[in-house]
Amino acid sequence: MEKNNEIISDLKGLVNILNDGKEGYASASETTENPELKGIFATYSSQREAFAEELKTHLNEHGGDSENESGGVLGALHRTWIDIKQALSSKEDAAILGAIVTGEVAAIEKFDKAIEHPEIHTDHLELLQRHRTAIQQALSEIESFYHRAVSAAQ
């Protein structure tokens, strides 16, 4: 039973951070004036929403639920995504991208913690690894845009 509680706790935390990412990307998409970034942010927002839904299925299979659709308490900490709000108010792409990088790094750290215990997450380990890989790819793309935006601003 303790293992199941740990699974539920880990999955809830991951769903929360995915919801934070979904909201952060959606806000960034609405704020940036760069059409390319708008599209990328909207795509990643949808991706995070789909990932959260996949994890909710596993959460339900373990007897847990996630009633939170807009991020978590961790989100208060993590809402570096909401530091995006400060970045968004400036409408500067470099600031928006920098805040997103911070949020994605935090998401990867959260996934890494869960993946560190494959014995706990055996029935959904492949799913966690797939999500983590996709988030890492998104991070790489966002970092590339960030570095270009910073260079352009100098």
PDB file of C-alpha atoms in Angstrom, residues 7-130:
ATOM      1  CA  ILE A   7       2.941   6.175  -7.053  1.00  0.00           C
ATOM      2  CA  ILE A   8      -0.149   8.341  -6.530  1.00  0.00           C
ATOM      3  CA  SER A   9       1.904  11.132  -4.978  1.00  0.00           C
ATOM      4  CA  ASP A  10       4.490  11.078  -7.771  1.00  0.00           C
ATOM      5  CA  LEU A  11       1.872  10.990 -10.525  1.00  0.00           C
ATOM      6  CA  LYS A  12      -0.131  13.832  -8.959  1.00  0.00           C
ATOM      7  CA  GLY A  13       3.034  15.926  -8.799  1.00  0.00           C
ATOM      8  CA  LEU A  14       3.804  15.185 -12.442  1.00  0.00           C
ATOM      9  CA  VAL A  15       0.249  15.994 -13.524  1.00  0.00           C
ATOM     10  CA  ASN A  16       0.489  19.282 -11.628  1.00  0.00           C
ATOM     11  CA  ILE A  17       3.746  20.273 -13.285  1.00  0.00           C
ATOM     12  CA  LEU A  18       2.394  19.286 -16.686  1.00  0.00           C
ATOM     13  CA  ASN A  19      -0.640  21.479 -16.022  1.00  0.00           C
ATOM     14  CA  ASP A  20       1.705  24.305 -15.023  1.00  0.00           C
ATOM     15  CA  GLY A  21       3.507  23.838 -18.337  1.00  0.00           C
ATOM     16  CA  LYS A  22       0.234  23.761 -20.264  1.00  0.00           C
ATOM     17  CA  GLU A  23      -0.866  27.035 -18.653  1.00  0.00           C
ATOM     18  CA  GLY A  24       2.548  28.647 -19.034  1.00  0.00           C
ATOM     19  CA  TYR A  25       2.793  27.810 -22.703  1.00  0.00           C
ATOM     20  CA  ALA A  26      -0.791  28.928 -23.339  1.00  0.00           C
ATOM     21  CA  SER A  27      -0.088  32.287 -21.656  1.00  0.00           C
ATOM     22  CA  ALA A  28       3.145  32.676 -23.597  1.00  0.00           C
ATOM     23  CA  SER A  29       1.356  31.870 -26.864  1.00  0.00           C
ATOM     24  CA  GLU A  30      -1.269  34.521 -26.175  1.00  0.00           C
ATOM     25  CA  THR A  31       1.349  37.117 -25.286  1.00  0.00           C
ATOM     26  CA  THR A  32       4.143  36.843 -27.816  1.00  0.00           C
ATOM     27  CA  GLU A  33       3.768  38.736 -31.038  1.00  0.00           C
ATOM     28  CA  ASN A  34       6.113  36.343 -32.869  1.00  0.00           C
ATOM     29  CA  PRO A  35       3.940  34.062 -35.045  1.00  0.00           C
ATOM     30  CA  GLU A  36       6.507  31.251 -35.015  1.00  0.00           C
ATOM     31  CA  LEU A  37       6.714  31.264 -31.226  1.00  0.00           C
ATOM     32  CA  LYS A  38       2.916  31.504 -30.931  1.00  0.00           C
ATOM     33  CA  GLY A  39       2.625  28.242 -32.852  1.00  0.00           C
ATOM     34  CA  ILE A  40       5.390  26.487 -30.945  1.00  0.00           C
ATOM     35  CA  PHE A  41       3.992  27.552 -27.582  1.00  0.00           C
ATOM     36  CA  ALA A  42       0.472  26.448 -28.553  1.00  0.00           C
ATOM     37  CA  THR A  43       1.832  23.071 -29.678  1.00  0.00           C
ATOM     38  CA  TYR A  44       3.683  22.515 -26.402  1.00  0.00           C
ATOM     39  CA  SER A  45       0.656  23.603 -24.390  1.00  0.00           C
ATOM     40  CA  SER A  46      -1.414  20.940 -26.157  1.00  0.00           C
ATOM     41  CA  GLN A  47       1.345  18.392 -25.693  1.00  0.00           C
ATOM     42  CA  ARG A  48       1.492  19.033 -21.938  1.00  0.00           C
ATOM     43  CA  GLU A  49      -2.282  18.685 -21.732  1.00  0.00           C
ATOM     44  CA  ALA A  50      -2.122  15.328 -23.541  1.00  0.00           C
ATOM     45  CA  PHE A  51       0.701  14.147 -21.273  1.00  0.00           C
ATOM     46  CA  ALA A  52      -1.317  15.098 -18.182  1.00  0.00           C
ATOM     47  CA  GLU A  53      -4.296  13.119 -19.498  1.00  0.00           C
ATOM     48  CA  GLU A  54      -2.114  10.060 -20.067  1.00  0.00           C
ATOM     49  CA  LEU A  55      -0.767  10.253 -16.526  1.00  0.00           C
ATOM     50  CA  LYS A  56      -4.245  10.760 -15.090  1.00  0.00           C
ATOM     51  CA  THR A  57      -5.205   7.388 -16.584  1.00  0.00           C
ATOM     52  CA  HIS A  58      -2.397   5.719 -14.624  1.00  0.00           C
ATOM     53  CA  LEU A  59      -3.271   7.754 -11.559  1.00  0.00           C
ATOM     54  CA  ASN A  60      -6.847   6.452 -11.750  1.00  0.00           C
ATOM     55  CA  GLU A  61      -5.601   2.875 -12.201  1.00  0.00           C
ATOM     56  CA  HIS A  62      -3.768   3.258  -8.876  1.00  0.00           C
ATOM     57  CA  GLY A  63      -6.816   4.651  -7.105  1.00  0.00           C
ATOM     58  CA  GLY A  64      -5.825   8.304  -7.224  1.00  0.00           C
ATOM     59  CA  ASP A  65      -7.313  11.271  -8.955  1.00  0.00           C
ATOM     60  CA  SER A  66      -6.235  14.701 -10.049  1.00  0.00           C
ATOM     61  CA  GLU A  67      -8.894  17.299  -9.740  1.00  0.00           C
ATOM     62  CA  ASN A  68      -6.436  20.067 -10.472  1.00  0.00           C
ATOM     63  CA  GLU A  69      -6.437  21.288 -14.057  1.00  0.00           C
ATOM     64  CA  SER A  70      -4.332  24.376 -13.597  1.00  0.00           C
ATOM     65  CA  GLY A  71      -1.163  23.335 -11.828  1.00  0.00           C
ATOM     66  CA  GLY A  72      -0.331  22.580  -8.279  1.00  0.00           C
ATOM     67  CA  VAL A  73       0.924  23.835  -4.980  1.00  0.00           C
ATOM     68  CA  LEU A  74       4.305  23.025  -6.384  1.00  0.00           C
ATOM     69  CA  GLY A  75       3.086  25.383  -9.025  1.00  0.00           C
ATOM     70  CA  ALA A  76       3.289  28.176  -6.505  1.00  0.00           C
ATOM     71  CA  LEU A  77       6.992  27.457  -6.328  1.00  0.00           C
ATOM     72  CA  HIS A  78       7.289  26.444  -9.833  1.00  0.00           C
ATOM     73  CA  ARG A  79       5.211  28.918 -11.321  1.00  0.00           C
ATOM     74  CA  THR A  80       8.260  30.242 -12.650  1.00  0.00           C
ATOM     75  CA  TRP A  81       5.748  29.659 -15.308  1.00  0.00           C
ATOM     76  CA  ILE A  82       3.985  32.503 -13.691  1.00  0.00           C
ATOM     77  CA  ASP A  83       7.172  34.435 -13.550  1.00  0.00           C
ATOM     78  CA  ILE A  84       6.224  34.280 -17.151  1.00  0.00           C
ATOM     79  CA  LYS A  85       3.561  36.802 -16.183  1.00  0.00           C
ATOM     80  CA  GLN A  86       6.275  39.326 -15.455  1.00  0.00           C
ATOM     81  CA  ALA A  87       8.003  38.368 -18.662  1.00  0.00           C
ATOM     82  CA  LEU A  88       4.689  38.509 -20.482  1.00  0.00           C
ATOM     83  CA  SER A  89       3.952  42.000 -19.301  1.00  0.00           C
ATOM     84  CA  SER A  90       7.125  43.129 -21.024  1.00  0.00           C
ATOM     85  CA  LYS A  91       6.200  41.143 -24.145  1.00  0.00           C
ATOM     86  CA  GLU A  92       9.915  40.525 -24.645  1.00  0.00           C
ATOM     87  CA  ASP A  93      10.478  37.137 -26.209  1.00  0.00           C
ATOM     88  CA  ALA A  94      13.824  36.651 -24.453  1.00  0.00           C
ATOM     89  CA  ALA A  95      12.181  37.090 -21.039  1.00  0.00           C
ATOM     90  CA  ILE A  96       9.293  34.782 -21.951  1.00  0.00           C
ATOM     91  CA  LEU A  97      11.667  32.135 -23.310  1.00  0.00           C
ATOM     92  CA  GLY A  98      13.926  32.407 -20.243  1.00  0.00           C
ATOM     93  CA  ALA A  99      10.978  31.807 -17.910  1.00  0.00           C
ATOM     94  CA  ILE A 100       9.899  28.812 -19.985  1.00  0.00           C
ATOM     95  CA  VAL A 101      13.410  27.352 -19.825  1.00  0.00           C
ATOM     96  CA  THR A 102      13.263  27.553 -16.034  1.00  0.00           C
ATOM     97  CA  GLY A 103       9.879  25.808 -15.987  1.00  0.00           C
ATOM     98  CA  GLU A 104      11.031  23.050 -18.319  1.00  0.00           C
ATOM     99  CA  VAL A 105      14.173  22.413 -16.268  1.00  0.00           C
ATOM    100  CA  ALA A 106      11.974  22.058 -13.183  1.00  0.00           C
ATOM    101  CA  ALA A 107       9.680  19.629 -15.044  1.00  0.00           C
ATOM    102  CA  ILE A 108      12.630  17.493 -16.132  1.00  0.00           C
ATOM    103  CA  GLU A 109      13.914  17.401 -12.542  1.00  0.00           C
ATOM    104  CA  LYS A 110      10.480  16.224 -11.365  1.00  0.00           C
ATOM    105  CA  PHE A 111      10.375  13.475 -13.997  1.00  0.00           C
ATOM    106  CA  ASP A 112      13.954  12.461 -13.148  1.00  0.00           C
ATOM    107  CA  LYS A 113      12.989  11.995  -9.493  1.00  0.00           C
ATOM    108  CA  ALA A 114      10.167   9.640 -10.458  1.00  0.00           C
ATOM    109  CA  ILE A 115      12.294   7.751 -12.992  1.00  0.00           C
ATOM    110  CA  GLU A 116      15.032   7.270 -10.361  1.00  0.00           C
ATOM    111  CA  HIS A 117      12.723   4.664  -8.817  1.00  0.00           C
ATOM    112  CA  PRO A 118      11.851   2.307 -11.674  1.00  0.00           C
ATOM    113  CA  GLU A 119      10.717  -0.336  -9.198  1.00  0.00           C
ATOM    114  CA  ILE A 120       7.882   1.955  -8.098  1.00  0.00           C
ATOM    115  CA  HIS A 121       6.780   3.011 -11.567  1.00  0.00           C
ATOM    116  CA  THR A 122       7.115  -0.264 -13.467  1.00  0.00           C
ATOM    117  CA  ASP A 123       3.706  -0.157 -15.165  1.00  0.00           C
ATOM    118  CA  HIS A 124       4.199   3.357 -16.525  1.00  0.00           C
ATOM    119  CA  LEU A 125       7.982   3.830 -16.593  1.00  0.00           C
ATOM    120  CA  GLU A 126       8.100   3.849 -20.393  1.00  0.00           C
ATOM    121  CA  LEU A 127       5.441   6.566 -20.429  1.00  0.00           C
ATOM    122  CA  LEU A 128       7.403   8.698 -17.935  1.00  0.00           C
ATOM    123  CA  GLN A 129      10.569   8.264 -19.993  1.00  0.00           C
ATOM    124  CA  ARG A 130       8.739   9.218 -23.196  1.00  0.00           C
TER     125      ARG A 130
END
